[in-house]
Amino acid sequence: GAVVSQHPSRVICKSGTSVKIECRSLDFQATTMFWYRQFPKKSLMLMATSNEGSKATYEQGVEKDKFLINHASLTLSTLTVTSAHPEDSSFYICSASRQDRATYEQYFGPGTRLTVT
Amino acid sequence: AQSVTQLDSHVSVSEGTPVLLRCNYSSSYSPSLFWYVQHPNKGLQLLLKYTSAATLVKGINGFEAEFKKSETSFHLTKPSAHMSDAAEYFCVVEDNNDMRFGAGTRLTVKP
């Protein structure tokens, strides 16, 4: 079945540094990828929709200059948390849309836990 | 580690009839459970969540789910399906700061 990977699975960084998270669709091409963040016991929050070859669409309240999204190819989207602060510590999940057949399917990555110290 | 099983990959109902989407989970601790809906090319939308309060949880759009610890289930129901309910539904379990998604159930609503 289709697989989406995220790298790294866990990362600890110091306040003020930047962190890049990769989301890859391993055996299909994904024209659209979604980025979410989640706090413990809370629901997922959609951050942005990433379309290959175009600028990401950010949800209201999400700082596009802080959370840089690049979807340079049909199998890779990256989320860069710039100048990270402790409040950016969270669980980040990506998902990828597969639409190369008659049906539309969605696959989720395993998530990346970011801790900013 | 926790896991989630959505027992049906595809459910088809007629408009106006009840909806049942099944979800079973395994967890070592006290989990939080969520149901999300996703329409094509849209992000996930939270339907409802269980976080150790009332076992019968009411969500948006007439959906509800009951947490049954003895059966390790968190099935999603709605008394009367609407055409706009046609979408993909995901059951998610969060436990000990880790999250697992079910494979999803595609709901089709026939007129």
Tab-separated table of N, CA, C and O in Angstrom, chain A residues 33-90:
chain	number	residue	atom	x	y	z
A	33	MET	N	-0.184	18.021	-0.547
A	33	MET	CA	0.185	17.530	0.785
A	33	MET	C	-0.321	18.528	1.817
A	33	MET	O	-0.399	19.728	1.542
A	34	PHE	N	-0.679	18.006	2.960
A	34	PHE	CA	-1.182	18.834	4.052
A	34	PHE	C	-0.226	18.747	5.242
A	34	PHE	O	0.331	17.689	5.526
A	35	TRP	N	-0.093	19.864	5.937
A	35	TRP	CA	0.709	19.885	7.164
A	35	TRP	C	-0.193	20.236	8.335
A	35	TRP	O	-0.968	21.201	8.280
A	36	TYR	N	-0.056	19.432	9.406
A	36	TYR	CA	-0.840	19.629	10.620
A	36	TYR	C	0.114	19.720	11.816
A	36	TYR	O	1.208	19.177	11.793
A	37	ARG	N	-0.383	20.351	12.886
A	37	ARG	CA	0.313	20.244	14.149
A	37	ARG	C	-0.687	19.839	15.225
A	37	ARG	O	-1.895	20.080	15.082
A	38	GLN	N	-0.189	19.215	16.255
A	38	GLN	CA	-1.074	18.690	17.275
A	38	GLN	C	-0.427	18.832	18.635
A	38	GLN	O	0.739	18.500	18.817
A	39	PHE	N	-1.201	19.344	19.592
A	39	PHE	CA	-0.769	19.402	20.976
A	39	PHE	C	-1.404	18.242	21.734
A	39	PHE	O	-2.481	17.784	21.356
A	40	PRO	N	-0.749	17.763	22.780
A	40	PRO	CA	-1.267	16.601	23.514
A	40	PRO	C	-2.728	16.763	23.905
A	40	PRO	O	-3.140	17.820	24.393
A	41	LYS	N	-3.492	15.750	23.674
A	41	LYS	CA	-4.913	15.692	23.996
A	41	LYS	C	-5.757	16.657	23.166
A	41	LYS	O	-6.958	16.773	23.388
A	42	LYS	N	-5.150	17.341	22.242
A	42	LYS	CA	-5.892	18.272	21.389
A	42	LYS	C	-6.028	17.701	19.988
A	42	LYS	O	-5.322	16.786	19.604
A	43	SER	N	-6.945	18.273	19.226
A	43	SER	CA	-7.134	17.791	17.865
A	43	SER	C	-6.051	18.336	16.941
A	43	SER	O	-5.348	19.286	17.272
A	44	LEU	N	-5.946	17.721	15.791
A	44	LEU	CA	-5.020	18.210	14.778
A	44	LEU	C	-5.453	19.583	14.302
A	44	LEU	O	-6.648	19.853	14.158
A	45	MET	N	-4.482	20.424	14.020
A	45	MET	CA	-4.776	21.733	13.464
A	45	MET	C	-4.118	21.823	12.089
A	45	MET	O	-2.908	21.645	11.971
A	46	LEU	N	-4.915	22.057	11.078
A	46	LEU	CA	-4.371	22.208	9.741
A	46	LEU	C	-3.573	23.494	9.672
A	46	LEU	O	-4.083	24.566	10.010
A	47	MET	N	-2.330	23.386	9.239
A	47	MET	CA	-1.483	24.564	9.127
A	47	MET	C	-1.532	25.121	7.702
A	47	MET	O	-1.659	26.323	7.508
A	48	ALA	N	-1.369	24.222	6.751
A	48	ALA	CA	-1.274	24.690	5.368
A	48	ALA	C	-1.499	23.542	4.406
A	48	ALA	O	-1.330	22.373	4.750
A	49	THR	N	-1.879	23.918	3.207
A	49	THR	CA	-2.027	22.979	2.096
A	49	THR	C	-0.910	23.269	1.113
A	49	THR	O	-0.730	24.413	0.685
A	50	SER	N	-0.178	22.243	0.763
A	50	SER	CA	0.994	22.395	-0.088
A	50	SER	C	0.724	21.767	-1.446
A	50	SER	O	0.413	20.587	-1.534
A	51	ASN	N	0.796	22.565	-2.482
A	51	ASN	CA	0.586	22.079	-3.846
A	51	ASN	C	1.894	22.123	-4.614
A	51	ASN	O	2.592	23.136	-4.598
A	52	GLU	N	2.203	21.050	-5.285
A	52	GLU	CA	3.461	20.943	-6.018
A	52	GLU	C	3.587	22.061	-7.047
A	52	GLU	O	2.656	22.297	-7.827
A	53	GLY	N	4.704	22.741	-6.993
A	53	GLY	CA	4.997	23.776	-7.972
A	53	GLY	C	4.351	25.126	-7.716
A	53	GLY	O	4.501	26.047	-8.522
A	54	SER	N	3.624	25.260	-6.617
A	54	SER	CA	3.024	26.561	-6.324
A	54	SER	C	3.165	26.866	-4.840
A	54	SER	O	3.590	26.018	-4.055
A	55	LYS	N	2.801	28.087	-4.475
A	55	LYS	CA	2.926	28.476	-3.077
A	55	LYS	C	1.900	27.754	-2.217
A	55	LYS	O	0.781	27.487	-2.663
A	56	ALA	N	2.297	27.502	-0.973
A	56	ALA	CA	1.379	26.838	-0.050
A	56	ALA	C	0.258	27.788	0.355
A	56	ALA	O	0.419	29.012	0.347
A	57	THR	N	-0.861	27.204	0.674
A	57	THR	CA	-2.004	27.968	1.180
A	57	THR	C	-2.061	27.790	2.685
A	57	THR	O	-2.264	26.680	3.174
A	58	TYR	N	-1.880	28.869	3.432
A	58	TYR	CA	-1.820	28.794	4.877
A	58	TYR	C	-3.196	29.061	5.492
A	58	TYR	O	-3.966	29.884	4.994
A	59	GLU	N	-3.453	28.382	6.589
A	59	GLU	CA	-4.677	28.621	7.337
A	59	GLU	C	-4.537	29.920	8.134
A	59	GLU	O	-3.420	30.371	8.443
A	60	GLN	N	-5.669	30.474	8.454
A	60	GLN	CA	-5.684	31.725	9.206
A	60	GLN	C	-4.967	31.540	10.529
A	60	GLN	O	-5.196	30.561	11.239
A	61	GLY	N	-4.107	32.489	10.855
A	61	GLY	CA	-3.393	32.436	12.117
A	61	GLY	C	-2.051	31.742	12.045
A	61	GLY	O	-1.295	31.762	13.026
A	62	VAL	N	-1.733	31.121	10.930
A	62	VAL	CA	-0.443	30.442	10.782
A	62	VAL	C	0.517	31.395	10.086
A	62	VAL	O	0.226	31.894	8.991
A	63	GLU	N	1.663	31.621	10.718
A	63	GLU	CA	2.622	32.573	10.159
A	63	GLU	C	3.419	31.940	9.025
A	63	GLU	O	4.245	31.046	9.248
A	64	LYS	N	3.219	32.420	7.819
A	64	LYS	CA	3.886	31.823	6.663
A	64	LYS	C	5.388	32.083	6.665
A	64	LYS	O	6.151	31.305	6.093
A	65	ASP	N	5.816	33.164	7.297
A	65	ASP	CA	7.254	33.440	7.349
A	65	ASP	C	7.961	32.606	8.401
A	65	ASP	O	9.187	32.469	8.376
A	66	LYS	N	7.177	32.068	9.322
A	66	LYS	CA	7.777	31.244	10.365
A	66	LYS	C	7.761	29.772	9.971
A	66	LYS	O	8.692	29.043	10.252
A	67	PHE	N	6.695	29.373	9.332
A	67	PHE	CA	6.542	27.975	8.907
A	67	PHE	C	6.636	27.940	7.371
A	67	PHE	O	5.637	28.086	6.675
A	68	LEU	N	7.849	27.750	6.896
A	68	LEU	CA	8.094	27.772	5.456
A	68	LEU	C	7.819	26.398	4.862
A	68	LEU	O	8.356	25.398	5.311
A	69	ILE	N	6.987	26.382	3.838
A	69	ILE	CA	6.633	25.124	3.193
A	69	ILE	C	7.082	25.161	1.746
A	69	ILE	O	6.812	26.111	1.023
A	70	ASN	N	7.758	24.090	1.357
A	70	ASN	CA	8.231	23.952	-0.016
A	70	ASN	C	7.800	22.603	-0.556
A	70	ASN	O	8.031	21.576	0.059
A	71	HIS	N	7.152	22.614	-1.695
A	71	HIS	CA	6.685	21.360	-2.316
A	71	HIS	C	7.316	21.293	-3.703
A	71	HIS	O	6.657	21.492	-4.716
A	72	ALA	N	8.613	21.021	-3.710
A	72	ALA	CA	9.407	21.155	-4.932
A	72	ALA	C	9.194	20.025	-5.926
A	72	ALA	O	9.466	20.186	-7.110
A	73	SER	N	8.744	18.878	-5.443
A	73	SER	CA	8.533	17.760	-6.361
A	73	SER	C	7.251	17.039	-5.971
A	73	SER	O	6.654	17.336	-4.944
A	74	LEU	N	6.856	16.090	-6.801
A	74	LEU	CA	5.601	15.377	-6.567
A	74	LEU	C	5.705	14.354	-5.449
A	74	LEU	O	4.715	13.711	-5.102
A	75	THR	N	6.898	14.186	-4.888
A	75	THR	CA	7.058	13.215	-3.814
A	75	THR	C	7.642	13.825	-2.546
A	75	THR	O	7.872	13.105	-1.573
A	76	LEU	N	7.875	15.117	-2.523
A	76	LEU	CA	8.534	15.704	-1.364
A	76	LEU	C	7.967	17.080	-1.036
A	76	LEU	O	7.878	17.958	-1.902
A	77	SER	N	7.596	17.248	0.225
A	77	SER	CA	7.247	18.561	0.758
A	77	SER	C	8.040	18.757	2.039
A	77	SER	O	8.233	17.802	2.799
A	78	THR	N	8.508	19.966	2.257
A	78	THR	CA	9.261	20.238	3.481
A	78	THR	C	8.615	21.377	4.257
A	78	THR	O	8.068	22.313	3.674
A	79	LEU	N	8.686	21.240	5.566
A	79	LEU	CA	8.221	22.278	6.488
A	79	LEU	C	9.435	22.727	7.284
A	79	LEU	O	10.081	21.896	7.936
A	80	THR	N	9.765	24.009	7.214
A	80	THR	CA	10.878	24.541	7.986
A	80	THR	C	10.333	25.480	9.050
A	80	THR	O	9.653	26.465	8.722
A	81	VAL	N	10.626	25.160	10.288
A	81	VAL	CA	10.247	26.020	11.406
A	81	VAL	C	11.431	26.958	11.637
A	81	VAL	O	12.508	26.518	12.048
A	82	THR	N	11.252	28.207	11.333
A	82	THR	CA	12.355	29.159	11.431
A	82	THR	C	12.354	29.835	12.798
A	82	THR	O	11.299	30.071	13.391
A	83	SER	N	13.560	30.130	13.286
A	83	SER	CA	13.721	30.794	14.572
A	83	SER	C	12.787	30.176	15.613
A	83	SER	O	11.897	30.835	16.163
A	84	ALA	N	12.992	28.900	15.839
A	84	ALA	CA	12.074	28.141	16.692
A	84	ALA	C	12.072	28.654	18.129
A	84	ALA	O	13.108	29.092	18.654
A	85	HIS	N	10.910	28.586	18.739
A	85	HIS	CA	10.739	28.951	20.140
A	85	HIS	C	10.069	27.792	20.874
A	85	HIS	O	9.458	26.923	20.237
A	86	PRO	N	10.179	27.754	22.186
A	86	PRO	CA	9.573	26.643	22.932
A	86	PRO	C	8.101	26.425	22.618
A	86	PRO	O	7.631	25.286	22.626
A	87	GLU	N	7.365	27.481	22.326
A	87	GLU	CA	5.937	27.306	22.009
A	87	GLU	C	5.703	26.613	20.671
A	87	GLU	O	4.570	26.238	20.357
A	88	ASP	N	6.772	26.463	19.867
A	88	ASP	CA	6.643	25.716	18.614
A	88	ASP	C	6.759	24.211	18.850
A	88	ASP	O	6.541	23.416	17.921
A	89	SER	N	7.116	23.826	20.053
A	89	SER	CA	7.206	22.403	20.375
A	89	SER	C	5.841	21.764	20.168
A	89	SER	O	4.845	22.224	20.713
A	90	SER	N	5.818	20.721	19.378
A	90	SER	CA	4.546	20.117	19.008
A	90	SER	C	4.811	18.850	18.200
A	90	SER	O	5.949	18.497	17.939
